[in-house]
Coordinates of C-alpha atoms and ligand atoms in Angstrom, one line a residue:
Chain A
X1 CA 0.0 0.0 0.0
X2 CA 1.1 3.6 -1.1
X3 CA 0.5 7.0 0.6
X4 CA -2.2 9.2 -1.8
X5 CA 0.7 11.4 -2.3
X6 CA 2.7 8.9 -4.2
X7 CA -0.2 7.5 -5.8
X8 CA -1.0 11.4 -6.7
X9 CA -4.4 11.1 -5.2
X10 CA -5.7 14.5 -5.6
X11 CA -7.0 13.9 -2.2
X12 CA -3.5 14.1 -1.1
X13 CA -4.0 18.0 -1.3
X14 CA -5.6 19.9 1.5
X15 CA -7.6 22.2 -0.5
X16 CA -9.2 19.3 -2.4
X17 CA -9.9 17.6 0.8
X18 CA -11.6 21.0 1.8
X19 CA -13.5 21.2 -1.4
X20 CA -15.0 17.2 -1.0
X21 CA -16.0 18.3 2.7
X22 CA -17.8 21.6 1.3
X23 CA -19.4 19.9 -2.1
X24 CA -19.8 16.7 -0.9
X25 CA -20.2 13.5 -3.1
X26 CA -23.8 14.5 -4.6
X27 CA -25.6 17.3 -5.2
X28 CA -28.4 16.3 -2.3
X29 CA -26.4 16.3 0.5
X30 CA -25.4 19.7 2.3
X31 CA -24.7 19.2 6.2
X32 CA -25.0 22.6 8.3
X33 CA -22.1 24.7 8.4
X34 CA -19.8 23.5 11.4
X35 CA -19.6 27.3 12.4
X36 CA -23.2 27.4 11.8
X37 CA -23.9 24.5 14.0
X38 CA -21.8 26.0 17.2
X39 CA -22.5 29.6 17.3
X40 CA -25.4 29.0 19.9
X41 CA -22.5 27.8 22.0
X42 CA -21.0 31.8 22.4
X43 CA -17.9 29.5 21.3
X44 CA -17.8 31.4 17.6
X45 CA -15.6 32.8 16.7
X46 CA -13.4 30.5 18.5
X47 CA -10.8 31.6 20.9
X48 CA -7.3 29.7 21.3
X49 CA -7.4 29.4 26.0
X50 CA -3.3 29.2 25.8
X51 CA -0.9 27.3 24.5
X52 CA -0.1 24.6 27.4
X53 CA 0.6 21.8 24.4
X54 CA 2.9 21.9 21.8
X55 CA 2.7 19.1 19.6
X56 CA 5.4 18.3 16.6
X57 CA 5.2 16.6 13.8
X58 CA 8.7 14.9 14.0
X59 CA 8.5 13.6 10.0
X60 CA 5.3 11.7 7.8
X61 CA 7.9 8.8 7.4
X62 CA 6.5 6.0 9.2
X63 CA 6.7 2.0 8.9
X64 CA 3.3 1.2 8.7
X65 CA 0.4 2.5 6.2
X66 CA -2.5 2.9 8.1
X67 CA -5.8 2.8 5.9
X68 CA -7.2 5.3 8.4
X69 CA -4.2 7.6 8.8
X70 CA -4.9 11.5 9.0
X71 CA -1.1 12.1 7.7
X72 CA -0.5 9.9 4.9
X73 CA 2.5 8.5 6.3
X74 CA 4.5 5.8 4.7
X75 CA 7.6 4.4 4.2
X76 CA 7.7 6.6 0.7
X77 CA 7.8 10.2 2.6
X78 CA 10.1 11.6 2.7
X79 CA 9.2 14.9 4.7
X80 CA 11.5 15.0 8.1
X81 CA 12.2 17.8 10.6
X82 CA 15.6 19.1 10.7
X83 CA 17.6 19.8 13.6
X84 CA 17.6 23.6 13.0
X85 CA 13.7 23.5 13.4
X86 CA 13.7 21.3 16.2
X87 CA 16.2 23.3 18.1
X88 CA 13.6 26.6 17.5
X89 CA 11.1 24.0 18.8
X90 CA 13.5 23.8 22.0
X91 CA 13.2 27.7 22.3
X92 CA 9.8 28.0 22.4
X93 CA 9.4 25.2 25.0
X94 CA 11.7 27.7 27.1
X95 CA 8.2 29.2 28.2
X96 CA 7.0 28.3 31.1
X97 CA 3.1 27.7 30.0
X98 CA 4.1 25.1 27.5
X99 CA 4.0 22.4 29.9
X100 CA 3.8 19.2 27.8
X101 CA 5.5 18.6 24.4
X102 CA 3.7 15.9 21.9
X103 CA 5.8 14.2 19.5
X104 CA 3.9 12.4 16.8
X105 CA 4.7 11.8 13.0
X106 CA 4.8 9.1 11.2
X107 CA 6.8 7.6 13.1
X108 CA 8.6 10.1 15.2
X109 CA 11.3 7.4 16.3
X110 CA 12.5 7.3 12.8
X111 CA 13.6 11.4 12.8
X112 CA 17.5 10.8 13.3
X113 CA 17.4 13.7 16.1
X114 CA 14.4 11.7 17.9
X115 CA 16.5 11.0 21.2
X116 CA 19.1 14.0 21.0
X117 CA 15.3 16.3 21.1
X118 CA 13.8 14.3 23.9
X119 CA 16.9 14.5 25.7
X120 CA 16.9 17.9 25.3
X121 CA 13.3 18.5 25.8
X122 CA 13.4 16.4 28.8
X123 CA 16.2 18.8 30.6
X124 CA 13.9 21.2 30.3
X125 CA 11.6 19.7 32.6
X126 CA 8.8 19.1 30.4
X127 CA 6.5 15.9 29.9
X128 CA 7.2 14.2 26.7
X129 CA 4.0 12.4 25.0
X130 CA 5.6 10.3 22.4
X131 CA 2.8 8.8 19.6
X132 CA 4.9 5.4 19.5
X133 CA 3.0 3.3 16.6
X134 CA 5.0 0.1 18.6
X135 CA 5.7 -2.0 15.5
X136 CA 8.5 0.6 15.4
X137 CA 9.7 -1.6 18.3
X138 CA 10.7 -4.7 16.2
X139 CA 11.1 -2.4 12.7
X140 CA 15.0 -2.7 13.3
X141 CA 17.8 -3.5 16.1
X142 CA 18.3 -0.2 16.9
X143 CA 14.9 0.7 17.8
X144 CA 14.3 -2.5 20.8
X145 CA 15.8 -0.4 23.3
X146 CA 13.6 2.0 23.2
X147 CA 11.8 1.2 26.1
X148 CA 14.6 1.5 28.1
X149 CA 14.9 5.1 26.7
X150 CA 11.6 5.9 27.1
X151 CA 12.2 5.3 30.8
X152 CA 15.2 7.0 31.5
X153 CA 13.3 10.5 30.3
X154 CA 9.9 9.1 31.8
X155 CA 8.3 9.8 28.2
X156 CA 4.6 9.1 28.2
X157 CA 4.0 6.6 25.6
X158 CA 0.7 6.9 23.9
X159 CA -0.3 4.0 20.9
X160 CA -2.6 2.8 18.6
X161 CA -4.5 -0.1 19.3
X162 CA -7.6 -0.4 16.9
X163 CA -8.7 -3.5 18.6
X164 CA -8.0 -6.5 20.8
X165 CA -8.8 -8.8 17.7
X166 CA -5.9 -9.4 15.4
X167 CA -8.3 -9.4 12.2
X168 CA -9.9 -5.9 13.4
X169 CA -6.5 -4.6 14.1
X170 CA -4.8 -5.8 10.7
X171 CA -8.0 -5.1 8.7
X172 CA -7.0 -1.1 10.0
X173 CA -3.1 -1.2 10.3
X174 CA -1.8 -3.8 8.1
X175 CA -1.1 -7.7 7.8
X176 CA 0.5 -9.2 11.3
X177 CA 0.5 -5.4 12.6
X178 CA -1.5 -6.9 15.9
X179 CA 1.1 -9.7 16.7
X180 CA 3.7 -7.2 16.4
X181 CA 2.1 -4.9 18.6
X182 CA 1.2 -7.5 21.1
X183 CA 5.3 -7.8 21.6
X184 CA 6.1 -4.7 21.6
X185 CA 3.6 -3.7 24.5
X186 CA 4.7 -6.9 26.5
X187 CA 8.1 -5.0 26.2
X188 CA 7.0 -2.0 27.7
X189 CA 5.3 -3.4 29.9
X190 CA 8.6 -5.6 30.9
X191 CA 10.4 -2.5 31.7
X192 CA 7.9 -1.1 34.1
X193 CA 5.4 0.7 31.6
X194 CA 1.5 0.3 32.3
X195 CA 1.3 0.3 36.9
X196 CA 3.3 3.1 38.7
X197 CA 4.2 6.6 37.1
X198 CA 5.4 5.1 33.8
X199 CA 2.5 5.2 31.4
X200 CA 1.0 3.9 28.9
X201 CA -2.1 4.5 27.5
X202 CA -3.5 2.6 24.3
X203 CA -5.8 4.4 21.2
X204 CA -9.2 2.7 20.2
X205 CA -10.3 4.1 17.1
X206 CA -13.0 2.4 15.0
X207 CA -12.0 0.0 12.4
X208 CA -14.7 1.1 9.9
X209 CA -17.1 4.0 8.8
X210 CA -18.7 4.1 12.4
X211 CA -18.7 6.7 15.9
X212 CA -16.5 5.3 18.9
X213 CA -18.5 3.7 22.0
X214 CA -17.8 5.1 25.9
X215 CA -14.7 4.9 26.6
X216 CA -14.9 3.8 30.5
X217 CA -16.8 0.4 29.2
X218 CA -14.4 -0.4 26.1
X219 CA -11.6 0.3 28.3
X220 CA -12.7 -2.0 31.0
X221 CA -13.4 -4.7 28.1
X222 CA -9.5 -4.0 26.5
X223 CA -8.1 -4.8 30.3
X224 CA -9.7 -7.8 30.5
X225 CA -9.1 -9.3 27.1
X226 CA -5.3 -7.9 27.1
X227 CA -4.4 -9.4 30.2
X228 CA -6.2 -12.8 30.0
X229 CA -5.0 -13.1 26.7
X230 CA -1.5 -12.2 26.5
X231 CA -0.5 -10.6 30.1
X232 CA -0.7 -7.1 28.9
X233 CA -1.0 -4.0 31.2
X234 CA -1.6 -0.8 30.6
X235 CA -3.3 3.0 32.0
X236 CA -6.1 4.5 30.0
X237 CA -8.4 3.8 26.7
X238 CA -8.4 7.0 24.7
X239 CA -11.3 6.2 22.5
X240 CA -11.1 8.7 19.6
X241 CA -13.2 9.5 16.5
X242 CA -12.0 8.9 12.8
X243 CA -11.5 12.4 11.0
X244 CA -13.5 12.8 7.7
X245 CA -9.4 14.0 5.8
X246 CA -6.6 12.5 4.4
X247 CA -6.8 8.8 3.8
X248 CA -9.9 8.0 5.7
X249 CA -11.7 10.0 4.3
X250 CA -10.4 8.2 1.3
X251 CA -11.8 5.4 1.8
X252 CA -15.5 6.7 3.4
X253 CA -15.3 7.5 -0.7
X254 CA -13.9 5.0 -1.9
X255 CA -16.4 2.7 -0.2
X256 CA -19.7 4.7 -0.4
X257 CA -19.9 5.6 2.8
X258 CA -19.0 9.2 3.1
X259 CA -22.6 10.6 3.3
X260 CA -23.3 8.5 5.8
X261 CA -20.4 9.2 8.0
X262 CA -20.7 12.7 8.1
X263 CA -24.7 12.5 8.7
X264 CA -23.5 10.2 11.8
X265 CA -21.0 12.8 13.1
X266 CA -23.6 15.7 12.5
X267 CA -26.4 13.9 13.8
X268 CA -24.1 13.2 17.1
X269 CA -23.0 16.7 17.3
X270 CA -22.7 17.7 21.1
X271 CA -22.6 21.4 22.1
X272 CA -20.9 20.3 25.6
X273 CA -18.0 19.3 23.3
X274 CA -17.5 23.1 21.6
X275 CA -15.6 24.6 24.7
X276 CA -13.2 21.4 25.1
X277 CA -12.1 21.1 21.8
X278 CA -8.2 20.3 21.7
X279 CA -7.3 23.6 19.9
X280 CA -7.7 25.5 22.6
X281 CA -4.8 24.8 24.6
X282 CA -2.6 23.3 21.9
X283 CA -0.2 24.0 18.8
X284 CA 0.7 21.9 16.5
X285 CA 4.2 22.5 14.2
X286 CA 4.3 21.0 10.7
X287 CA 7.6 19.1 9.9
X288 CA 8.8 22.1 7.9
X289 CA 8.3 24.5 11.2
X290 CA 4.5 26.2 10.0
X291 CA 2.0 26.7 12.7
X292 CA -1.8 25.0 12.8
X293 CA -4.3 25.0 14.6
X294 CA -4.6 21.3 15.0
X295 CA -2.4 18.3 13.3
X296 CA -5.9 17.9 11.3
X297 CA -5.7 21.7 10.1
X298 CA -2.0 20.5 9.5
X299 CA -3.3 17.9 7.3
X300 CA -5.6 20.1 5.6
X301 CA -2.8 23.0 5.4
X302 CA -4.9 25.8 6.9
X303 CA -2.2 27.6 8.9
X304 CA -3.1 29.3 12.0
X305 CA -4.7 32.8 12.1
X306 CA -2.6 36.0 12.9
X307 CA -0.3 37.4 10.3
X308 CA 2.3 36.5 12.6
X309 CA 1.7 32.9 13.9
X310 CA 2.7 31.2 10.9
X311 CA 6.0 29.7 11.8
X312 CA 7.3 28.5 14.6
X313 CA 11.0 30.3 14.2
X314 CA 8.2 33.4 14.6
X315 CA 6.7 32.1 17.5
X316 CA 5.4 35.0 19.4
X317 CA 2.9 33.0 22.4
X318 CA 0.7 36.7 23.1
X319 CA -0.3 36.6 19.4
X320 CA -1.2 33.2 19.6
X321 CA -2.0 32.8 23.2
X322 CA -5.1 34.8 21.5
X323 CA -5.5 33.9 18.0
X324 CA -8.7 33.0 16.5
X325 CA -9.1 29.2 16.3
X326 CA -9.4 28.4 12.2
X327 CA -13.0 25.9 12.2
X328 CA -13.8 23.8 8.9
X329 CA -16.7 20.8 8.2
X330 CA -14.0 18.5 9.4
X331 CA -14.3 20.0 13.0
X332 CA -17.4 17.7 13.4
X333 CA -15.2 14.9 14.0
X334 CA -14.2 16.5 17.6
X335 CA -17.7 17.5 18.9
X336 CA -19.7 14.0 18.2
X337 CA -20.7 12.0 21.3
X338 CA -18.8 12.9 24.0
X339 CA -15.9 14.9 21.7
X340 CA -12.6 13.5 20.5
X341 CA -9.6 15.0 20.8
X342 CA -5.7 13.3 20.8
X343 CA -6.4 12.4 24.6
X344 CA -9.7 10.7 23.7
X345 CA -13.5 11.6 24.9
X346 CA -13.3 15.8 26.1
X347 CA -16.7 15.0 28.4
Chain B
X1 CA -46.9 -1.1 -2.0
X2 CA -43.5 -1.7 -2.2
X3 CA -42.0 -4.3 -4.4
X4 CA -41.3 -6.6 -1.5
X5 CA -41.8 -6.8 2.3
X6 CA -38.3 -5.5 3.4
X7 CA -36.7 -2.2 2.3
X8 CA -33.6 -1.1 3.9
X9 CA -34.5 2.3 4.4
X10 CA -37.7 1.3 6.5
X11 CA -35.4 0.8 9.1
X12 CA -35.0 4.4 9.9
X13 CA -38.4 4.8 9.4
X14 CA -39.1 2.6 12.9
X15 CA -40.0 5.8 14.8
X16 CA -42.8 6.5 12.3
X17 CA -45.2 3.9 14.2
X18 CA -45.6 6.2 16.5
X19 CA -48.0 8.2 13.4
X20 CA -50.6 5.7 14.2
X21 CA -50.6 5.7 18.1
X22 CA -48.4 8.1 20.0
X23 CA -49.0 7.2 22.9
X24 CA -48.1 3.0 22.7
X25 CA -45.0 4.0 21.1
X26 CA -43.9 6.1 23.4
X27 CA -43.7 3.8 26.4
X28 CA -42.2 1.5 23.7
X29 CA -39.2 3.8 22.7
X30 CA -39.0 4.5 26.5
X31 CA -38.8 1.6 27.4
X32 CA -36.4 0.2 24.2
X33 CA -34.0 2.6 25.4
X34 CA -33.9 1.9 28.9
X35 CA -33.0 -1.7 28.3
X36 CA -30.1 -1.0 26.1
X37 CA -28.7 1.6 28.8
X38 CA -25.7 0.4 30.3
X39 CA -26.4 -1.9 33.4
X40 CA -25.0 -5.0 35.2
X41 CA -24.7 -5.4 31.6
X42 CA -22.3 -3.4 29.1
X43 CA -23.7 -1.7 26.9
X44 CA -21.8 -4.2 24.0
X45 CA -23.1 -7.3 26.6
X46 CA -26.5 -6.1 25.6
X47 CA -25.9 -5.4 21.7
X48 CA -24.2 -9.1 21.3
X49 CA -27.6 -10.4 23.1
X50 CA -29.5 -8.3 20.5
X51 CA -28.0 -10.2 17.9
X52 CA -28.4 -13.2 18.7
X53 CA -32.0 -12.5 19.3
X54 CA -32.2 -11.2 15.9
X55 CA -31.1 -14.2 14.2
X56 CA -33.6 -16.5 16.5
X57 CA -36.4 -14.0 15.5
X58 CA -34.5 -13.8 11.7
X59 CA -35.7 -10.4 11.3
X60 CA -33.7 -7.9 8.7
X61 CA -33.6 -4.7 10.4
X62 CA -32.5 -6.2 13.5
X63 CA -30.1 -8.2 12.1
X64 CA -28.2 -5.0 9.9
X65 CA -29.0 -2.7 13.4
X66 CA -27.5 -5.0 15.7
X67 CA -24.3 -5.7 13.3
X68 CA -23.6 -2.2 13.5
X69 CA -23.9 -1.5 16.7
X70 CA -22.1 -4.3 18.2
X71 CA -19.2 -3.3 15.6
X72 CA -19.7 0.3 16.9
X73 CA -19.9 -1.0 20.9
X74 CA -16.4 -2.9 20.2
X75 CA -17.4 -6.5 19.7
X76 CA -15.0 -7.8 16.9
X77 CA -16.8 -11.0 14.4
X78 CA -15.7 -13.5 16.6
X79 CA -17.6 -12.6 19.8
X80 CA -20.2 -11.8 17.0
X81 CA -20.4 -15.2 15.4
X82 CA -20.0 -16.7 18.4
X83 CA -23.1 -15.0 19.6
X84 CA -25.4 -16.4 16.5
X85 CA -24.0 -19.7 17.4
X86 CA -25.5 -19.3 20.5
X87 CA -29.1 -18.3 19.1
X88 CA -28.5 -21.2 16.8
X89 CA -27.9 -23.5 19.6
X90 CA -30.6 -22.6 21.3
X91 CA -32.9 -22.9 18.7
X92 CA -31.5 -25.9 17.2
X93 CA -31.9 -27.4 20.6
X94 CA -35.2 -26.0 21.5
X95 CA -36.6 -28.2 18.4
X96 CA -35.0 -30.9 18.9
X97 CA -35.7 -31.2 22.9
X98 CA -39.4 -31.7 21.2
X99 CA -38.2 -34.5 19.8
X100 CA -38.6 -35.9 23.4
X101 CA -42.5 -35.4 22.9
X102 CA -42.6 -37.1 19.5
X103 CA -40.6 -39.9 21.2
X104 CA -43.3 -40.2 24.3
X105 CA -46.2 -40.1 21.3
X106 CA -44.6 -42.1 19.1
X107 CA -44.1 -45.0 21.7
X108 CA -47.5 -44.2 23.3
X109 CA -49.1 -45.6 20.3
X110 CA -46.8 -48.2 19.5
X111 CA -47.3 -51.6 20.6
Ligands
LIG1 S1 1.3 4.2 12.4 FE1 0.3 6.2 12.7 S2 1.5 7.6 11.3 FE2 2.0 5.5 10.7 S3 0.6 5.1 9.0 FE3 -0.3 4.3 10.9 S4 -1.7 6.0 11.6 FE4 -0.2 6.9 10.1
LIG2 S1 -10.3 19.7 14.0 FE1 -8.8 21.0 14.9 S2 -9.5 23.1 14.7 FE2 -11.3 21.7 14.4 S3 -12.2 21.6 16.5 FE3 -10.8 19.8 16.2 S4 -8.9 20.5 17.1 FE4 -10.1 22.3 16.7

């Protein structure tokens, strides 16, 4: 399987991604403008609270091809950050707000400077989310001992975990993907991760065109089946909803099932959601340095507002402590049920 | 008339029994949704059940609702599968237990 990019899958583009979201797939269908839908809440326009999350896209390289995946990673891009952005990434985590720094990709483990920056990062006192896809684990030798490192800076380690069913998981992630995983979480788990202050906390996100269940009940049934099964130990169940961009929304095309989708998110629209949305507190850098929003406005290339918020070597956190937050149709996909966000339900 | 005696779409169309008495479906609805609130069951304990039950009663709608929503509650195919079994068992079973009754007939008026 090839990214859309390589397969020049016009979808690959965010502006065609924003045109199928605004036109739809036939002339009948016109959900209510997002912004539409929230003003009621006071919550438009929407208001960045601060910026206590910076989360970096380390590279869209990744070993794995997710049919769901948001970034079009793959083992064919190429797109990496460099050490010169990554140090002005170290600046700005210099303030004191910016409590927690998010690395995510790809696979961020594959950026060369991936330990040098959470070494770095780490000195500065700050907890370090790392979005660890955990076949990465077994990819090559010199990624096993990464649990080891993970430890010594007390990184967070957040993964995907579709299902505890190997077909489910595969069916999402890619042939043998679950067995793999499976080993690499027993190796956390052999170096302390899962029970004291080393955590670990698994992703559920649906293996089809559908809306994620409560999260307190499927977590409950992922502890039992993980450790009856195969030992497995681990913190929280972030249940999170599939975003209508990039390659799943691909495939709700592909498959017929893009009407239906969105209807589903719209139809499960909750206003309680609005104020918790992830944006608010976070900023997300693109692998070449430019601000967003969101890593889904990343994906969709709408930068952040403010003339001067649009790179992070111009990082001024006043502007964007206070910028406006940039909402599109997509946006639906963080207010359904009880709201999605990268830490799973918002309430 | 339709062409045939299931269409897909009248599945969405369930609430509209309520055009013909209000007040019956109400309690109905009320009472549909209390039972499928989570309880000493999960919520996805209660959607496997529903399946099952769909395939003893073999009706269509329930069958295509309850696929989805197990699938959405986090049961995988197995579980699912597993779960007709079960309905098939029972009803598998539940005719061939009569076969007990033939059996007492049968010898009844035998010599
Ligand atoms: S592991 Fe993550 S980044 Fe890599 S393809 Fe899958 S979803 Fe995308
Ligand atoms: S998609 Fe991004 S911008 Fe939109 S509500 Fe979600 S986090 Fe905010």
């Amino acid at each position: 399987m090839k990214s859309l990019k390589a397969l020049n899958n016009p979808l690959s583009t965010g502006q065609k991604q924003l045109d199928l979201l605004h036109k739809g797939t036939s002339e009948t269908y016109k959900p209510p403008l997002f912004v539409d839908t929230i003003e009621p809440t006071g919550h438009f326009p929407m208001k960045a609270k601060g910026v206590e999350v910076l989360q970096i896209n380390m590279g869209k390289m990744c070993n794995q091809v997710c049919k769901h995946c948001h970034v079009d990673a793959g083992p064919d891009r190429q797109e990496i950050m460099t050490r010169a952005t990554l140090e002005l990434c170290l600046n700005v985590l210099k303030n004191e707000s910016i409590t927690t720094v998010d690395l995510t990709g790809g696979a961020p483990e594959m950026n060369p400077e991936f330990r040098w920056f959470v070494t770095e990062a780490s000195a500065l006192g700050k907890h370090i989310i790392v979005r660890c896809n955990l076949t990465i684990l077994l990819a090559n030798k010199k990624y096993n001992d990464l649990p080891q490192f993970f430890k010594q800076h007390k990184v967070e380690v957040v993964s995907s975990l579709p299902h505890f069913s190997a077909r489910r998981t595969d069916a999402q992630r890619g042939e043998g993907v679950f067995e793999k995983s499976i080993k690499a979480l027993q190796m956390l788990n052999a170096v302390g991760y899962g029970s004291g202050d080393l955590l670990l906390n698994l992703v559920y996100n649906p293996s089809g065109a559908f809306l994620p269940p409560a999260q307190a009940s499927l977590e409950r049934d992922f502890k039992k089946k993980l450790k009856d099964q195969y030992g497995i130990e681990f913190g929280q169940l972030f249940a999170i909803t599939n975003m209508p961009i990039s390659r799943y929304l691909d495939y709700l095309v592909a498959s017929g099932q893009y009407e239906d989708y969105m209807t589903q998110l719209v139809d499960a629209y909750n206003p309680m959601a609005v104020e918790h949305v992830m944006c608010r507190t976070t900023l997300s850098v693109g692998w070449d340095g430019q601000l967003y929003d969101c890593d889904f406005n990343q994906m969709l290339e709408i930068n952040c507002s403010g003339t001067k918020n649009k790179h992070i070597a111009d990082f001024d956190l006043e502007a964007l402590e206070n910028r406006n937050i940039l909402l599109d149709q997509h946006c639906y996909g963080c207010t359904a049920g009880a709201g999605s966000s990268c830490g799973g339900e918002v309430v | 008339m339709s062409k045939s005696y299931y269409e897909p779409s009248d599945l969405g169309k369930f609430g509209d029994i309520k055009d013909f008495q209000p007040e019956l479906a109400e309690k109905f609805f009320g009472y549909y949704n209390s039972v499928f609130q989570e309880g000493a069951l999960s919520e996805r304990e209660k959607s496997l059940i529903a399946l099952a039950v769909a395939h003893a009663v073999q009706c269509p709608y329930c069958i295509d609702a309850y696929t989805s929503t197990s699938l959405e509650k986090g049961s995988d195919e197995e579980e699912m599968m597993e779960a007709i079994h079960v309905a098939a068992a029972i009803k598998g079973g539940a005719a061939l237990v009569h076969g007990v009754q033939m059996m007492n007939k049968a010898k009844d008026m035998s010599m």
